[in-house]
Amino acid sequence: MRRVALYIVVILVAMLQACGTAPKGNGKILFVSIDPLRFITQQIAGEEWSVQTFVPKGSSPETYDPTPSQLVEVSQSKAFFMAGYLSYEVQWGERLKENAPNVEFCNTAQGIGLLNSKHYHGKEEHQGVDPHTWTSPRNMMQIAKNVCLVLSRIDASNKEQYLQNLDKLNTRLAKVDSTLTEELQNCKQKTFAIYHPSLTYFANDYGLRQLCIEDEGKEPSPQQLQQLIEQCRAQGVKTIFIQKEFNVQNAQVIAQEIGAQLVQIDPLNYDWEEEMLKIARYLSNETTN
Ligand SMILES: [Zn+2]
């Protein structure tokens, strides 16, 4: 069924391209997979560029299927910045590239020390690699560097400007990093629970432990749930994070059992700085739900 759908998409793209839709505006269009990458890319690229997020708001980058018109839009852009290991990127990356041979595709995870998690990637070859690289300010610095390299290559005449913008952005990213370091090094809560393992890199950078409720993309069994409750109790978990894209019921059960606060976070927020600081505040208990 999926294969048939792919063929239909390819035919539709060919038809739409044959219609010769001209790129709008100055043609300075960049694509990014998700909003935190739009934040980074827009800071470096500046206002001259239109930076567009490929996965629409409310859709999960884990399960997203592009539309045919999106494939055409990508072919009219100059570059596409991917997180690198999101399920949709792994499944659609090659096809996107084939459809847009003149577009520069960048895996922004290049140079990042990748971590594994119980993250579900279907049958893909990158099974186990945690894709949420952007939930770490230190990773974001590497992502920003990768974005700057590509922009400086495809638009060399503005290289100096991009480097300056990168400098400014790095100052902001370093400030988030130092704030998080300060808030989290003295926090008593070293372990937190989360439905989907979105904070693997965050936890790793700040000496925290992430307990994941979801089991390789599936809801936990009653036995697993019971084990999790005991683990949370033993580790003194006070905060359970949930995301609106994922089931919250199991998290609610655990929160009730152990008397923890249930906190909704949005790791796909464009306002990345605020989101990172918010997560740290919840853990350091300055804010209660
Ligand atoms: Zn994920």
Tab-separated table of C-alpha atoms and ligand atoms in Angstrom:
chain	number	residue	atom	x	y	z
A	1	MET	CA	0.000	0.000	0.000
A	2	ARG	CA	2.788	2.356	0.981
A	3	ARG	CA	4.678	1.501	-2.199
A	4	VAL	CA	1.651	2.391	-4.370
A	5	ALA	CA	1.325	5.693	-2.543
A	6	LEU	CA	4.996	6.456	-3.236
A	7	TYR	CA	4.567	5.869	-6.972
A	8	ILE	CA	1.544	8.162	-7.036
A	9	VAL	CA	3.573	10.852	-5.290
A	10	VAL	CA	6.414	10.532	-7.820
A	11	ILE	CA	3.991	10.863	-10.738
A	12	LEU	CA	2.264	13.853	-9.156
A	13	VAL	CA	5.592	15.582	-8.540
A	14	ALA	CA	6.590	15.027	-12.154
A	15	MET	CA	3.257	16.506	-13.289
A	16	LEU	CA	3.508	19.507	-11.001
A	17	GLN	CA	7.100	20.169	-12.052
A	18	ALA	CA	6.064	19.957	-15.707
A	19	CYS	CA	3.595	22.779	-15.018
A	20	GLY	CA	6.659	24.906	-14.294
A	21	THR	CA	5.509	26.804	-11.229
A	22	ALA	CA	7.988	29.649	-10.837
A	23	PRO	CA	9.579	30.261	-7.415
A	24	LYS	CA	8.041	33.190	-5.560
A	25	GLY	CA	9.897	36.308	-4.436
A	26	ASN	CA	13.661	36.431	-4.627
A	27	GLY	CA	13.914	32.645	-4.538
A	28	LYS	CA	15.879	32.797	-1.283
A	29	ILE	CA	14.039	29.932	0.326
A	30	LEU	CA	15.436	27.503	2.870
A	31	PHE	CA	13.749	24.494	4.361
A	32	VAL	CA	14.260	23.018	7.798
A	33	SER	CA	12.607	19.910	9.241
A	34	ILE	CA	11.355	21.368	12.513
A	35	ASP	CA	10.885	24.728	14.233
A	36	PRO	CA	13.946	24.659	16.546
A	37	LEU	CA	16.061	24.396	13.376
A	38	ARG	CA	14.105	27.305	11.882
A	39	PHE	CA	15.095	29.383	14.912
A	40	ILE	CA	18.780	28.567	14.383
A	41	THR	CA	18.706	28.958	10.605
A	42	GLN	CA	16.785	32.247	10.640
A	43	GLN	CA	19.272	33.782	13.111
A	44	ILE	CA	22.185	32.955	10.816
A	45	ALA	CA	20.502	33.514	7.460
A	46	GLY	CA	18.916	36.851	8.384
A	47	GLU	CA	15.731	38.464	7.057
A	48	GLU	CA	16.739	38.163	3.389
A	49	TRP	CA	15.866	34.505	3.506
A	50	SER	CA	12.510	32.862	3.961
A	51	VAL	CA	13.014	29.876	6.248
A	52	GLN	CA	10.198	27.352	6.128
A	53	THR	CA	9.481	24.426	8.412
A	54	PHE	CA	8.774	21.244	6.496
A	55	VAL	CA	6.798	19.288	9.120
A	56	PRO	CA	3.612	21.290	9.792
A	57	LYS	CA	2.671	22.340	13.323
A	58	GLY	CA	0.803	19.611	15.159
A	59	SER	CA	2.272	16.830	13.000
A	60	SER	CA	4.857	14.508	14.465
A	61	PRO	CA	8.233	14.379	12.683
A	62	GLU	CA	8.269	10.718	13.717
A	63	THR	CA	5.396	9.748	11.454
A	64	TYR	CA	5.077	12.551	8.918
A	65	ASP	CA	4.439	11.867	5.225
A	66	PRO	CA	5.169	14.795	2.878
A	67	THR	CA	2.576	15.970	0.377
A	68	PRO	CA	3.427	16.056	-3.374
A	69	SER	CA	3.249	19.861	-3.480
A	70	GLN	CA	5.783	20.011	-0.641
A	71	LEU	CA	8.231	17.990	-2.720
A	72	VAL	CA	7.884	20.584	-5.484
A	73	GLU	CA	8.382	23.475	-3.035
A	74	VAL	CA	11.580	21.861	-1.770
A	75	SER	CA	12.909	21.573	-5.313
A	76	GLN	CA	12.554	25.374	-5.588
A	77	SER	CA	14.514	26.108	-2.438
A	78	LYS	CA	18.283	26.535	-2.030
A	79	ALA	CA	18.966	24.263	0.935
A	80	PHE	CA	17.261	21.860	3.295
A	81	PHE	CA	18.497	21.516	6.877
A	82	MET	CA	17.555	18.228	8.511
A	83	ALA	CA	17.893	17.161	12.129
A	84	GLY	CA	19.457	14.015	10.677
A	85	TYR	CA	17.764	11.007	12.227
A	86	LEU	CA	14.064	11.840	12.493
A	87	SER	CA	11.954	8.919	11.272
A	88	TYR	CA	10.429	10.916	8.431
A	89	GLU	CA	13.920	12.059	7.317
A	90	VAL	CA	15.216	8.509	7.306
A	91	GLN	CA	12.193	7.320	5.333
A	92	TRP	CA	11.881	10.246	2.908
A	93	GLY	CA	15.381	11.737	2.724
A	94	GLU	CA	16.540	9.927	-0.402
A	95	ARG	CA	13.327	10.628	-2.272
A	96	LEU	CA	13.447	14.300	-1.325
A	97	LYS	CA	17.005	14.525	-2.645
A	98	GLU	CA	16.122	12.751	-5.895
A	99	ASN	CA	13.318	15.228	-6.464
A	100	ALA	CA	15.510	18.241	-5.785
A	101	PRO	CA	18.935	17.604	-7.358
A	102	ASN	CA	19.957	21.289	-7.169
A	103	VAL	CA	19.136	21.710	-3.512
A	104	GLU	CA	21.846	21.393	-0.873
A	105	PHE	CA	20.789	18.895	1.795
A	106	CYS	CA	22.484	19.231	5.158
A	107	ASN	CA	22.466	16.737	8.003
A	108	THR	CA	22.836	19.180	10.889
A	109	ALA	CA	23.741	16.311	13.262
A	110	GLN	CA	27.167	16.108	11.628
A	111	GLY	CA	29.866	16.414	14.270
A	112	ILE	CA	27.474	15.749	17.152
A	113	GLY	CA	28.278	12.842	19.484
A	114	LEU	CA	25.171	10.774	18.852
A	115	LEU	CA	23.460	8.902	21.667
A	116	ASN	CA	21.172	5.896	21.603
A	117	SER	CA	17.793	5.697	23.254
A	118	LYS	CA	14.774	3.454	23.191
A	119	HIS	CA	13.655	5.509	20.244
A	120	TYR	CA	11.507	3.888	17.618
A	121	HIS	CA	12.599	4.097	14.002
A	122	GLY	CA	10.603	1.226	12.532
A	123	LYS	CA	12.864	-1.015	10.487
A	124	GLU	CA	15.239	1.762	9.556
A	125	GLU	CA	18.984	1.325	9.618
A	126	HIS	CA	19.539	4.029	12.213
A	127	GLN	CA	17.528	2.131	14.780
A	128	GLY	CA	18.575	3.220	18.224
A	129	VAL	CA	20.094	6.614	17.353
A	130	ASP	CA	18.241	9.259	19.288
A	131	PRO	CA	17.162	11.958	16.819
A	132	HIS	CA	16.397	14.800	19.290
A	133	THR	CA	19.803	16.457	18.925
A	134	TRP	CA	18.351	19.968	19.314
A	135	THR	CA	17.364	19.557	22.985
A	136	SER	CA	20.953	20.367	23.978
A	137	PRO	CA	22.443	23.879	23.744
A	138	ARG	CA	25.876	22.347	23.131
A	139	ASN	CA	24.522	20.367	20.184
A	140	MET	CA	22.787	23.512	18.966
A	141	MET	CA	26.184	25.209	18.659
A	142	GLN	CA	27.341	22.424	16.345
A	143	ILE	CA	24.052	22.597	14.399
A	144	ALA	CA	24.510	26.370	14.015
A	145	LYS	CA	28.054	25.833	12.749
A	146	ASN	CA	26.807	23.314	10.172
A	147	VAL	CA	24.075	25.684	8.991
A	148	CYS	CA	26.583	28.539	8.694
A	149	LEU	CA	28.968	26.387	6.636
A	150	VAL	CA	26.274	25.535	4.101
A	151	LEU	CA	24.971	29.114	3.841
A	152	SER	CA	28.502	30.425	3.351
A	153	ARG	CA	28.992	27.920	0.560
A	154	ILE	CA	25.753	28.509	-1.347
A	155	ASP	CA	25.922	32.306	-0.906
A	156	ALA	CA	29.638	33.000	-0.569
A	157	SER	CA	29.328	36.764	-1.127
A	158	ASN	CA	27.547	37.083	2.246
A	159	LYS	CA	29.851	34.773	4.151
A	160	GLU	CA	31.107	37.509	6.494
A	161	GLN	CA	27.556	38.378	7.512
A	162	TYR	CA	26.738	34.741	8.223
A	163	LEU	CA	29.847	34.387	10.369
A	164	GLN	CA	28.902	37.499	12.337
A	165	ASN	CA	25.383	36.196	12.830
A	166	LEU	CA	26.795	32.861	13.986
A	167	ASP	CA	28.914	34.677	16.548
A	168	LYS	CA	25.906	36.500	17.975
A	169	LEU	CA	23.871	33.315	18.054
A	170	ASN	CA	26.671	31.424	19.808
A	171	THR	CA	26.643	34.020	22.576
A	172	ARG	CA	22.933	33.371	23.086
A	173	LEU	CA	23.366	29.593	23.008
A	174	ALA	CA	26.259	29.760	25.478
A	175	LYS	CA	24.101	31.837	27.822
A	176	VAL	CA	21.352	29.185	27.759
A	177	ASP	CA	23.993	26.527	28.431
A	178	SER	CA	25.464	28.363	31.420
A	179	THR	CA	22.009	29.075	32.878
A	180	LEU	CA	21.046	25.421	32.577
A	181	THR	CA	24.356	24.288	34.067
A	182	GLU	CA	23.854	26.575	37.039
A	183	GLU	CA	20.206	25.673	37.642
A	184	LEU	CA	20.647	21.952	37.211
A	185	GLN	CA	23.900	21.285	39.044
A	186	ASN	CA	22.311	22.088	42.404
A	187	CYS	CA	18.916	20.599	41.716
A	188	LYS	CA	17.959	17.668	43.920
A	189	GLN	CA	15.903	15.987	41.243
A	190	LYS	CA	18.464	14.109	39.187
A	191	THR	CA	15.950	11.738	37.581
A	192	PHE	CA	12.828	12.689	35.674
A	193	ALA	CA	10.327	10.653	33.671
A	194	ILE	CA	9.049	11.429	30.186
A	195	TYR	CA	6.643	9.679	27.865
A	196	HIS	CA	8.746	9.984	24.699
A	197	PRO	CA	12.573	10.184	25.093
A	198	SER	CA	12.916	13.734	23.716
A	199	LEU	CA	15.422	14.895	26.337
A	200	THR	CA	18.190	12.293	25.955
A	201	TYR	CA	20.888	14.846	24.985
A	202	PHE	CA	19.630	17.370	27.531
A	203	ALA	CA	19.841	14.765	30.318
A	204	ASN	CA	23.270	13.651	29.176
A	205	ASP	CA	24.710	17.182	29.126
A	206	TYR	CA	23.502	18.142	32.586
A	207	GLY	CA	24.076	14.930	34.510
A	208	LEU	CA	20.411	13.964	34.697
A	209	ARG	CA	18.655	10.659	34.177
A	210	GLN	CA	15.707	10.286	31.822
A	211	LEU	CA	13.220	7.470	32.471
A	212	CYS	CA	11.236	6.799	29.346
A	213	ILE	CA	7.625	5.586	29.673
A	214	GLU	CA	7.125	4.663	26.032
A	215	ASP	CA	8.785	1.412	24.984
A	216	GLU	CA	10.235	1.590	21.456
A	217	GLY	CA	7.266	3.530	20.179
A	218	LYS	CA	4.690	1.419	21.981
A	219	GLU	CA	2.714	1.977	25.147
A	220	PRO	CA	4.117	0.100	28.143
A	221	SER	CA	2.459	-3.153	29.238
A	222	PRO	CA	0.800	-3.210	32.701
A	223	GLN	CA	3.897	-4.990	34.074
A	224	GLN	CA	6.242	-2.401	32.546
A	225	LEU	CA	4.050	0.351	33.965
A	226	GLN	CA	4.283	-1.203	37.428
A	227	GLN	CA	8.070	-1.457	37.103
A	228	LEU	CA	8.254	2.178	36.017
A	229	ILE	CA	6.237	3.285	39.026
A	230	GLU	CA	8.635	1.444	41.327
A	231	GLN	CA	11.660	2.872	39.513
A	232	CYS	CA	10.259	6.400	39.726
A	233	ARG	CA	9.608	5.967	43.431
A	234	ALA	CA	13.086	4.591	44.104
A	235	GLN	CA	14.712	7.457	42.159
A	236	GLY	CA	12.573	10.144	43.784
A	237	VAL	CA	11.012	11.332	40.528
A	238	LYS	CA	8.985	14.509	41.048
A	239	THR	CA	8.425	15.561	37.436
A	240	ILE	CA	6.924	13.711	34.490
A	241	PHE	CA	7.089	15.412	31.122
A	242	ILE	CA	4.522	14.869	28.392
A	243	GLN	CA	4.163	16.186	24.844
A	244	LYS	CA	0.914	16.884	23.112
A	245	GLU	CA	1.872	14.615	20.177
A	246	PHE	CA	1.937	11.549	22.423
A	247	ASN	CA	-0.427	9.613	24.671
A	248	VAL	CA	-0.602	11.063	28.182
A	249	GLN	CA	-2.670	8.416	29.971
A	250	ASN	CA	0.207	6.249	31.242
A	251	ALA	CA	2.078	9.324	32.408
A	252	GLN	CA	-1.024	10.404	34.340
A	253	VAL	CA	-1.255	7.006	36.053
A	254	ILE	CA	2.384	7.197	37.169
A	255	ALA	CA	2.085	10.815	38.289
A	256	GLN	CA	-0.905	9.932	40.446
A	257	GLU	CA	0.763	6.865	41.939
A	258	ILE	CA	3.939	8.674	42.969
A	259	GLY	CA	2.533	12.169	43.503
A	260	ALA	CA	4.655	13.805	40.788
A	261	GLN	CA	3.861	16.919	38.759
A	262	LEU	CA	2.779	16.328	35.173
A	263	VAL	CA	4.285	18.964	32.888
A	264	GLN	CA	3.556	19.475	29.216
A	265	ILE	CA	6.585	20.551	27.216
A	266	ASP	CA	7.028	21.334	23.540
A	267	PRO	CA	10.487	20.344	22.280
A	268	LEU	CA	9.352	21.460	18.802
A	269	ASN	CA	8.826	25.057	19.978
A	270	TYR	CA	10.289	27.809	17.742
A	271	ASP	CA	11.023	29.713	20.943
A	272	TRP	CA	13.718	27.203	21.753
A	273	GLU	CA	15.530	29.282	24.405
A	274	GLU	CA	12.371	29.751	26.466
A	275	GLU	CA	11.494	26.063	26.182
A	276	MET	CA	14.930	24.915	27.392
A	277	LEU	CA	14.853	27.343	30.332
A	278	LYS	CA	11.310	26.259	31.183
A	279	ILE	CA	12.312	22.583	31.346
A	280	ALA	CA	15.218	23.423	33.654
A	281	ARG	CA	12.967	25.545	35.883
A	282	TYR	CA	10.535	22.658	36.324
A	283	LEU	CA	13.366	20.377	37.356
A	284	SER	CA	14.989	22.825	39.720
A	285	ASN	CA	11.529	23.277	41.259
A	286	GLU	CA	11.325	27.021	40.892
A	287	THR	CA	8.021	26.533	39.137
A	288	THR	CA	5.292	24.204	40.257
A	289	ASN	CA	2.563	23.088	37.952
B	1	ZN	ZN	11.233	11.375	18.955
